[in-house]
Amino acid sequence: MASRNDNDLARIISEAVTVALRQTSNERNVAATSTSNNETRGEVIETNINDENEVASSVSAPPIGRPRKSISREQLESLLSLRLPISEVAWTLGVSRPTIYTFMKEHNIPYEGRFTGHSEEHLRHAVTAIKQDFPNSGEHGIDGFSRLVTFGKFSTNNRAATVLQVFRGAVERYGHPVKIRTDHGGENVEIWRYMVETHGEDSHPAIVGSSVHNQRIERDNRAVNEQLVSTFKMTFYSLERQGLLDPSNCTDLFCLHYVFLPRLNKSLSQFIAAHNNHTVSTEENKSPLQMFCQNRHLTALHSEERHNLLQGNNVSRFLESPGDTPYVEVNDVTDVLDEHGLHQLQQVVDPLSDEDSDTLYRRAIQFVGNYLTSQEEI
């Protein structure tokens, strides 16, 4: 009985061991199959990754962040020519100062070239010359925002066509104004007509009224008279006292215009350039030219607002009958020389030379007198 039980136990143990061995073998086979499948799957994943990399490399990825600012050489040189600080140039273009330096380097624009290399002695002589030409300079100020003088010229007549020509030159340089303010003078008729043709009658582009209400131009006229015209007036009075200038003599007036008109316009151009580039302490030491150029883009934005605030006059009635407007007539200067004589005078007298104006006028009077006498003898 005991032997039988032992045999049964041995048989049960043997069967259990066999089952265990069989399960272990099956597990090993499953593990091997799983490993093989994983390796195959890894090859597939690796192949897919390589394919995606190839596709990604063939298509450029979009840039990260904001697009790079584009600043042309012309834009940069235009602002730098105004002698603006780099911080102001950066503010105007909407970038940082390092960006401006980067573009200056890319466009080969030297930073050192923004400053002059004049010596102290050279500057002293230049200031002395300016003080001699404009002895009263530095004694006036003009209020307002832009303060930019857009044009100015001395002419031999006061015709509307002459004024229009100078005005159109300013338009070509600075652009069309939204509105203009003038007095009732007949010399402004063609400017009114030009503005109406450009902007239309409904926009009322001309504000016509007494000049006393146009404070900016009145201040500028006073400054020109005090600092520029007064000096030439003293010279003219001196020539009259010496008997060298007779305002009723055609020959004297011809020589006076020939010598002094170019010198007057040269001095006026220097005066305007000095005014437009002088610093205004109440505007962060910016010049009128800098303020105008920096804020020029606001003209289009505020044109409608200014149209509503500043209603101009209806100048159609002035244009229909321009003869009714007040007009100061300036007689033309008689050309006392023929073409040959004028050419010879130009060889003898250069109005813009460095010689004294009195000396040039005396020489012109002498030459014209001799030439006219010789022509009468022929």
Tab-separated table of C-alpha atoms in Angstrom:
chain	number	residue	atom	x	y	z
A	1	MET	CA	0.000	0.000	0.000
A	2	ALA	CA	2.830	2.299	0.893
A	3	SER	CA	4.771	1.271	-2.200
A	4	ARG	CA	1.711	2.039	-4.299
A	5	ASN	CA	1.326	5.455	-2.783
A	6	ASP	CA	4.969	6.211	-3.364
A	7	ASN	CA	4.610	5.229	-7.021
A	8	ASP	CA	1.584	7.524	-7.377
A	9	LEU	CA	3.462	10.379	-5.784
A	10	ALA	CA	6.443	9.848	-8.031
A	11	ARG	CA	4.163	9.774	-11.062
A	12	ILE	CA	2.451	13.042	-10.010
A	13	ILE	CA	5.784	14.709	-9.434
A	14	SER	CA	7.060	13.528	-12.807
A	15	GLU	CA	3.971	14.834	-14.590
A	16	ALA	CA	4.289	18.171	-12.773
A	17	VAL	CA	7.945	18.471	-13.797
A	18	THR	CA	7.040	17.628	-17.390
A	19	VAL	CA	4.317	20.293	-17.458
A	20	ALA	CA	6.690	22.848	-15.960
A	21	LEU	CA	9.386	22.038	-18.515
A	22	ARG	CA	6.825	22.306	-21.315
A	23	GLN	CA	5.632	25.745	-20.084
A	24	THR	CA	9.189	26.991	-19.773
A	25	SER	CA	9.914	25.924	-23.342
A	26	ASN	CA	6.767	27.635	-24.588
A	27	GLU	CA	7.682	30.873	-22.768
A	28	ARG	CA	11.134	30.793	-24.325
A	29	ASN	CA	9.627	30.399	-27.790
A	30	VAL	CA	7.210	33.304	-27.162
A	31	ALA	CA	10.037	35.539	-25.910
A	32	ALA	CA	12.139	34.725	-28.971
A	33	THR	CA	9.213	35.524	-31.272
A	34	SER	CA	8.541	38.801	-29.447
A	35	THR	CA	12.186	39.839	-29.732
A	36	SER	CA	12.151	39.135	-33.422
A	37	ASN	CA	8.988	41.167	-33.863
A	38	ASN	CA	10.453	44.098	-31.943
A	39	GLU	CA	13.568	44.089	-34.073
A	40	THR	CA	11.450	44.127	-37.198
A	41	ARG	CA	9.290	46.910	-35.785
A	42	GLY	CA	12.456	48.910	-34.929
A	43	GLU	CA	13.657	48.594	-38.483
A	44	VAL	CA	10.324	49.897	-39.722
A	45	ILE	CA	10.354	52.829	-37.255
A	46	GLU	CA	13.918	53.681	-38.195
A	47	THR	CA	13.015	53.566	-41.857
A	48	ASN	CA	10.057	55.887	-41.248
A	49	ILE	CA	12.214	58.348	-39.304
A	50	ASN	CA	14.789	58.402	-42.071
A	51	ASP	CA	12.066	59.022	-44.627
A	52	GLU	CA	10.643	61.907	-42.560
A	53	ASN	CA	14.103	63.444	-42.198
A	54	GLU	CA	14.582	63.289	-45.924
A	55	VAL	CA	11.217	65.000	-46.496
A	56	ALA	CA	11.933	67.631	-43.822
A	57	SER	CA	15.324	68.375	-45.345
A	58	SER	CA	13.767	68.880	-48.770
A	59	VAL	CA	11.208	71.426	-47.416
A	60	SER	CA	12.653	74.537	-45.676
A	61	ALA	CA	11.187	75.133	-42.239
A	62	PRO	CA	9.486	78.505	-41.642
A	63	PRO	CA	11.670	81.052	-39.761
A	64	ILE	CA	11.190	81.355	-36.053
A	65	GLY	CA	10.228	84.823	-34.735
A	66	ARG	CA	9.494	88.095	-36.559
A	67	PRO	CA	10.762	88.542	-40.146
A	68	ARG	CA	13.980	90.500	-40.550
A	69	LYS	CA	13.552	94.245	-41.037
A	70	SER	CA	14.538	95.486	-44.493
A	71	ILE	CA	16.226	98.906	-44.659
A	72	SER	CA	17.571	100.128	-47.978
A	73	ARG	CA	20.782	102.090	-48.351
A	74	GLU	CA	18.802	105.069	-49.667
A	75	GLN	CA	16.582	105.144	-46.566
A	76	LEU	CA	19.552	104.993	-44.239
A	77	GLU	CA	21.633	107.592	-46.063
A	78	SER	CA	18.646	109.931	-46.289
A	79	LEU	CA	18.136	109.958	-42.511
A	80	LEU	CA	21.846	110.042	-41.691
A	81	SER	CA	22.291	113.038	-44.005
A	82	LEU	CA	19.992	114.977	-41.651
A	83	ARG	CA	22.611	114.586	-38.903
A	84	LEU	CA	20.099	112.793	-36.710
A	85	PRO	CA	21.428	110.831	-33.728
A	86	ILE	CA	21.497	107.082	-34.281
A	87	SER	CA	18.784	106.682	-31.649
A	88	GLU	CA	16.500	109.014	-33.645
A	89	VAL	CA	17.227	107.162	-36.879
A	90	ALA	CA	16.343	103.907	-35.136
A	91	TRP	CA	13.117	105.392	-33.739
A	92	THR	CA	12.079	106.699	-37.157
A	93	LEU	CA	12.625	103.311	-38.813
A	94	GLY	CA	11.115	101.344	-35.920
A	95	VAL	CA	14.237	99.330	-35.082
A	96	SER	CA	16.903	99.260	-32.384
A	97	ARG	CA	20.234	101.078	-32.448
A	98	PRO	CA	22.262	97.850	-32.917
A	99	THR	CA	20.119	97.111	-35.978
A	100	ILE	CA	21.057	100.500	-37.461
A	101	TYR	CA	24.742	99.801	-36.871
A	102	THR	CA	24.315	96.382	-38.500
A	103	PHE	CA	22.738	97.852	-41.627
A	104	MET	CA	25.357	100.616	-41.753
A	105	LYS	CA	28.009	97.905	-41.808
A	106	GLU	CA	26.146	95.900	-44.466
A	107	HIS	CA	25.753	98.966	-46.695
A	108	ASN	CA	29.359	100.126	-46.074
A	109	ILE	CA	28.256	103.436	-44.564
A	110	PRO	CA	31.036	104.713	-42.281
A	111	TYR	CA	29.951	106.109	-38.950
A	112	GLU	CA	32.940	108.440	-38.769
A	113	GLY	CA	31.875	110.139	-42.002
A	114	ARG	CA	28.966	111.763	-40.189
A	115	PHE	CA	31.315	114.286	-38.592
A	116	THR	CA	33.478	116.974	-40.187
A	117	GLY	CA	37.229	116.990	-39.873
A	118	HIS	CA	37.617	120.783	-39.808
A	119	SER	CA	40.175	122.203	-37.473
A	120	GLU	CA	39.356	124.785	-34.823
A	121	GLU	CA	41.120	127.459	-36.872
A	122	HIS	CA	39.027	126.638	-39.945
A	123	LEU	CA	35.825	126.841	-37.914
A	124	ARG	CA	36.893	130.179	-36.441
A	125	HIS	CA	37.374	131.661	-39.925
A	126	ALA	CA	34.019	130.243	-41.058
A	127	VAL	CA	32.186	131.769	-38.100
A	128	THR	CA	33.900	135.125	-38.710
A	129	ALA	CA	32.788	135.103	-42.357
A	130	ILE	CA	29.210	134.310	-41.338
A	131	LYS	CA	29.179	137.127	-38.811
A	132	GLN	CA	30.420	139.550	-41.482
A	133	ASP	CA	27.684	138.500	-43.924
A	134	PHE	CA	24.986	138.330	-41.226
A	135	PRO	CA	26.002	140.763	-38.495
A	136	ASN	CA	22.659	140.463	-36.677
A	137	SER	CA	22.298	136.686	-36.881
A	138	GLY	CA	21.436	134.785	-33.741
A	139	GLU	CA	19.028	137.440	-32.456
A	140	HIS	CA	15.663	136.000	-33.471
A	141	GLY	CA	13.451	132.960	-32.964
A	142	ILE	CA	10.427	131.491	-34.705
A	143	ASP	CA	7.656	129.654	-32.865
A	144	GLY	CA	5.650	126.758	-34.234
A	145	PHE	CA	6.193	123.088	-34.983
A	146	SER	CA	8.009	122.532	-38.270
A	147	ARG	CA	9.490	126.038	-38.770
A	148	LEU	CA	10.874	124.852	-42.099
A	149	VAL	CA	11.403	127.558	-44.740
A	150	THR	CA	10.466	125.790	-47.971
A	151	PHE	CA	11.480	128.483	-50.447
A	152	GLY	CA	12.714	132.037	-50.774
A	153	LYS	CA	14.095	134.041	-53.662
A	154	PHE	CA	14.730	137.646	-54.662
A	155	SER	CA	13.379	138.489	-58.114
A	156	THR	CA	13.334	141.486	-60.429
A	157	ASN	CA	9.523	141.467	-60.656
A	158	ASN	CA	6.450	140.637	-58.609
A	159	ARG	CA	4.454	138.686	-61.180
A	160	ALA	CA	2.235	135.763	-60.221
A	161	ALA	CA	4.024	133.536	-62.752
A	162	THR	CA	7.373	134.251	-61.067
A	163	VAL	CA	6.003	133.384	-57.623
A	164	LEU	CA	4.391	130.205	-58.987
A	165	GLN	CA	7.692	129.060	-60.473
A	166	VAL	CA	9.433	129.329	-57.111
A	167	PHE	CA	6.490	127.641	-55.365
A	168	ARG	CA	6.554	124.690	-57.779
A	169	GLY	CA	10.248	124.250	-57.060
A	170	ALA	CA	9.428	123.873	-53.368
A	171	VAL	CA	6.666	121.373	-54.214
A	172	GLU	CA	9.104	119.240	-56.189
A	173	ARG	CA	11.487	119.201	-53.242
A	174	TYR	CA	9.129	118.806	-50.278
A	175	GLY	CA	5.863	117.553	-51.777
A	176	HIS	CA	2.388	119.069	-52.133
A	177	PRO	CA	1.088	120.976	-49.116
A	178	VAL	CA	-2.389	120.145	-47.854
A	179	LYS	CA	-3.247	123.842	-47.502
A	180	ILE	CA	-1.495	127.165	-47.962
A	181	ARG	CA	-1.954	130.490	-46.192
A	182	THR	CA	-1.363	133.737	-48.110
A	183	ASP	CA	-2.404	137.363	-48.058
A	184	HIS	CA	-4.681	138.949	-50.686
A	185	GLY	CA	-1.788	139.978	-52.947
A	186	GLY	CA	-2.311	139.445	-56.662
A	187	GLU	CA	1.101	137.784	-56.928
A	188	ASN	CA	-0.467	134.718	-55.272
A	189	VAL	CA	-3.226	134.196	-57.842
A	190	GLU	CA	-1.418	131.476	-59.798
A	191	ILE	CA	-0.560	129.615	-56.591
A	192	TRP	CA	-4.243	129.597	-55.642
A	193	ARG	CA	-5.106	128.282	-59.090
A	194	TYR	CA	-2.432	125.591	-58.812
A	195	MET	CA	-3.710	124.431	-55.420
A	196	VAL	CA	-7.334	124.317	-56.613
A	197	GLU	CA	-6.348	122.295	-59.680
A	198	THR	CA	-4.341	119.904	-57.490
A	199	HIS	CA	-6.771	119.375	-54.586
A	200	GLY	CA	-10.097	120.554	-55.962
A	201	GLU	CA	-12.238	123.571	-55.086
A	202	ASP	CA	-14.297	121.626	-52.518
A	203	SER	CA	-11.247	121.066	-50.312
A	204	HIS	CA	-10.651	124.841	-50.017
A	205	PRO	CA	-6.855	124.442	-50.171
A	206	ALA	CA	-6.074	128.181	-49.859
A	207	ILE	CA	-6.460	130.228	-46.683
A	208	VAL	CA	-6.451	133.886	-47.710
A	209	GLY	CA	-6.325	136.665	-45.165
A	210	SER	CA	-4.324	139.475	-43.660
A	211	SER	CA	-0.623	138.726	-43.305
A	212	VAL	CA	-0.688	139.859	-39.671
A	213	HIS	CA	-2.452	136.576	-38.856
A	214	ASN	CA	0.312	134.559	-40.529
A	215	GLN	CA	2.782	134.866	-37.684
A	216	ARG	CA	5.282	132.335	-38.948
A	217	ILE	CA	5.954	134.030	-42.278
A	218	GLU	CA	5.880	137.466	-40.636
A	219	ARG	CA	8.539	136.402	-38.163
A	220	ASP	CA	10.618	134.960	-40.981
A	221	ASN	CA	10.260	138.147	-43.063
A	222	ARG	CA	11.348	140.238	-40.108
A	223	ALA	CA	14.386	138.034	-39.577
A	224	VAL	CA	15.341	138.315	-43.266
A	225	ASN	CA	14.992	142.092	-43.139
A	226	GLU	CA	17.003	142.435	-39.940
A	227	GLN	CA	19.796	140.012	-40.722
A	228	LEU	CA	20.084	140.168	-44.501
A	229	VAL	CA	18.304	143.001	-46.312
A	230	SER	CA	19.384	145.704	-43.859
A	231	THR	CA	23.052	145.069	-44.677
A	232	PHE	CA	22.466	145.489	-48.407
A	233	LYS	CA	20.304	148.578	-47.789
A	234	MET	CA	23.228	150.267	-46.081
A	235	THR	CA	25.378	149.517	-49.120
A	236	PHE	CA	22.785	150.941	-51.531
A	237	TYR	CA	22.399	154.113	-49.471
A	238	SER	CA	26.165	154.488	-49.409
A	239	LEU	CA	26.355	154.215	-53.204
A	240	GLU	CA	23.654	156.872	-53.515
A	241	ARG	CA	25.500	159.256	-51.211
A	242	GLN	CA	28.647	158.770	-53.272
A	243	GLY	CA	26.765	159.632	-56.453
A	244	LEU	CA	27.346	156.161	-57.928
A	245	LEU	CA	23.697	155.071	-57.889
A	246	ASP	CA	20.736	156.921	-59.334
A	247	PRO	CA	17.469	154.926	-58.874
A	248	SER	CA	15.982	156.689	-61.900
A	249	ASN	CA	18.884	155.783	-64.199
A	250	CYS	CA	18.369	152.610	-66.271
A	251	THR	CA	22.094	151.917	-66.562
A	252	ASP	CA	22.649	152.206	-62.800
A	253	LEU	CA	19.678	149.919	-62.076
A	254	PHE	CA	20.912	147.374	-64.608
A	255	CYS	CA	24.368	147.267	-62.997
A	256	LEU	CA	22.819	147.169	-59.523
A	257	HIS	CA	20.706	144.110	-60.409
A	258	TYR	CA	23.550	142.425	-62.250
A	259	VAL	CA	25.941	142.663	-59.300
A	260	PHE	CA	23.707	142.450	-56.252
A	261	LEU	CA	20.832	140.127	-57.223
A	262	PRO	CA	23.021	136.977	-57.356
A	263	ARG	CA	24.713	138.020	-54.106
A	264	LEU	CA	21.352	138.618	-52.437
A	265	ASN	CA	20.045	135.194	-53.461
A	266	LYS	CA	23.262	133.512	-52.361
A	267	SER	CA	22.992	135.139	-48.936
A	268	LEU	CA	19.300	134.230	-48.756
A	269	SER	CA	20.080	130.583	-49.548
A	270	GLN	CA	22.683	130.565	-46.779
A	271	PHE	CA	20.205	132.162	-44.390
A	272	ILE	CA	17.516	129.557	-45.187
A	273	ALA	CA	20.001	126.694	-44.849
A	274	ALA	CA	21.177	128.027	-41.483
A	275	HIS	CA	17.608	128.451	-40.262
A	276	ASN	CA	16.436	125.019	-41.408
A	277	ASN	CA	19.395	123.322	-39.732
A	278	HIS	CA	19.533	125.236	-36.465
A	279	THR	CA	18.529	123.342	-33.339
A	280	VAL	CA	15.318	124.137	-31.467
A	281	SER	CA	15.740	123.704	-27.730
A	282	THR	CA	12.021	123.124	-27.122
A	283	GLU	CA	12.004	120.243	-29.622
A	284	GLU	CA	14.791	118.114	-28.129
A	285	ASN	CA	17.393	120.148	-30.064
A	286	LYS	CA	16.123	118.937	-33.429
A	287	SER	CA	16.342	121.177	-36.476
A	288	PRO	CA	13.293	122.230	-38.539
A	289	LEU	CA	14.524	120.033	-41.388
A	290	GLN	CA	14.851	117.023	-39.089
A	291	MET	CA	11.379	117.561	-37.639
A	292	PHE	CA	9.847	117.943	-41.101
A	293	CYS	CA	11.443	114.790	-42.501
A	294	GLN	CA	10.725	112.692	-39.414
A	295	ASN	CA	7.047	113.656	-39.360
A	296	ARG	CA	6.414	113.894	-43.081
A	297	HIS	CA	4.531	110.588	-43.087
A	298	LEU	CA	1.912	112.125	-40.763
A	299	THR	CA	0.699	114.467	-43.507
A	300	ALA	CA	-1.452	111.802	-45.115
A	301	LEU	CA	-2.785	110.643	-41.737
A	302	HIS	CA	-3.835	114.101	-40.595
A	303	SER	CA	-4.860	115.607	-43.936
A	304	GLU	CA	-8.545	114.822	-43.316
A	305	GLU	CA	-8.361	116.200	-39.783
A	306	ARG	CA	-6.705	119.394	-40.979
A	307	HIS	CA	-9.337	119.672	-43.685
A	308	ASN	CA	-12.004	119.775	-40.997
A	309	LEU	CA	-10.139	122.148	-38.672
A	310	LEU	CA	-8.780	124.645	-41.196
A	311	GLN	CA	-11.466	125.540	-43.685
A	312	GLY	CA	-9.876	127.621	-46.408
A	313	ASN	CA	-11.486	130.321	-48.513
A	314	ASN	CA	-13.349	129.912	-51.745
A	315	VAL	CA	-10.875	131.613	-54.078
A	316	SER	CA	-12.932	131.061	-57.225
A	317	ARG	CA	-14.046	134.688	-57.246
A	318	PHE	CA	-10.395	135.813	-57.099
A	319	LEU	CA	-9.483	133.476	-59.948
A	320	GLU	CA	-12.360	134.674	-62.098
A	321	SER	CA	-11.281	138.307	-61.825
A	322	PRO	CA	-7.587	138.371	-60.801
A	323	GLY	CA	-7.346	142.028	-61.815
A	324	ASP	CA	-9.456	142.998	-58.823
A	325	THR	CA	-6.916	141.706	-56.307
A	326	PRO	CA	-4.388	144.218	-54.931
A	327	TYR	CA	-1.088	144.025	-56.745
A	328	VAL	CA	2.235	145.809	-56.295
A	329	GLU	CA	3.708	146.343	-59.742
A	330	VAL	CA	7.481	146.319	-60.070
A	331	ASN	CA	8.830	147.714	-63.305
A	332	ASP	CA	11.154	145.523	-65.326
A	333	VAL	CA	14.809	146.430	-65.506
A	334	THR	CA	15.853	147.527	-68.968
A	335	ASP	CA	18.568	145.437	-70.598
A	336	VAL	CA	20.971	148.167	-71.679
A	337	LEU	CA	23.457	145.683	-73.171
A	338	ASP	CA	23.086	143.485	-76.195
A	339	GLU	CA	24.049	139.808	-76.106
A	340	HIS	CA	27.669	140.500	-77.069
A	341	GLY	CA	28.058	143.226	-74.463
A	342	LEU	CA	26.499	141.056	-71.738
A	343	HIS	CA	28.921	138.260	-72.564
A	344	GLN	CA	31.870	140.628	-72.231
A	345	LEU	CA	30.531	141.963	-68.930
A	346	GLN	CA	30.339	138.424	-67.578
A	347	GLN	CA	34.011	137.965	-68.419
A	348	VAL	CA	34.979	141.157	-66.607
A	349	VAL	CA	32.686	141.070	-63.561
A	350	ASP	CA	31.747	137.910	-61.660
A	351	PRO	CA	28.966	138.877	-59.217
A	352	LEU	CA	29.688	135.881	-56.955
A	353	SER	CA	33.427	136.427	-56.664
A	354	ASP	CA	35.063	137.100	-53.305
A	355	GLU	CA	35.722	140.736	-54.198
A	356	ASP	CA	33.943	143.538	-52.387
A	357	SER	CA	30.493	144.310	-53.795
A	358	ASP	CA	31.272	148.034	-54.072
A	359	THR	CA	34.306	147.262	-56.194
A	360	LEU	CA	32.308	144.953	-58.465
A	361	TYR	CA	29.577	147.557	-58.905
A	362	ARG	CA	32.091	150.286	-59.774
A	363	ARG	CA	33.719	147.996	-62.320
A	364	ALA	CA	30.357	147.120	-63.854
A	365	ILE	CA	29.353	150.796	-64.136
A	366	GLN	CA	32.657	151.629	-65.797
A	367	PHE	CA	32.463	148.760	-68.278
A	368	VAL	CA	28.819	149.391	-69.257
A	369	GLY	CA	29.462	153.118	-69.707
A	370	ASN	CA	32.483	152.492	-71.935
A	371	TYR	CA	30.657	149.842	-73.948
A	372	LEU	CA	27.594	152.022	-74.591
A	373	THR	CA	29.837	154.923	-75.600
A	374	SER	CA	31.715	152.735	-78.059
A	375	GLN	CA	28.433	151.484	-79.539
A	376	GLU	CA	27.234	155.066	-80.079
A	377	GLU	CA	30.449	155.951	-81.934
A	378	ILE	CA	30.005	153.077	-84.361
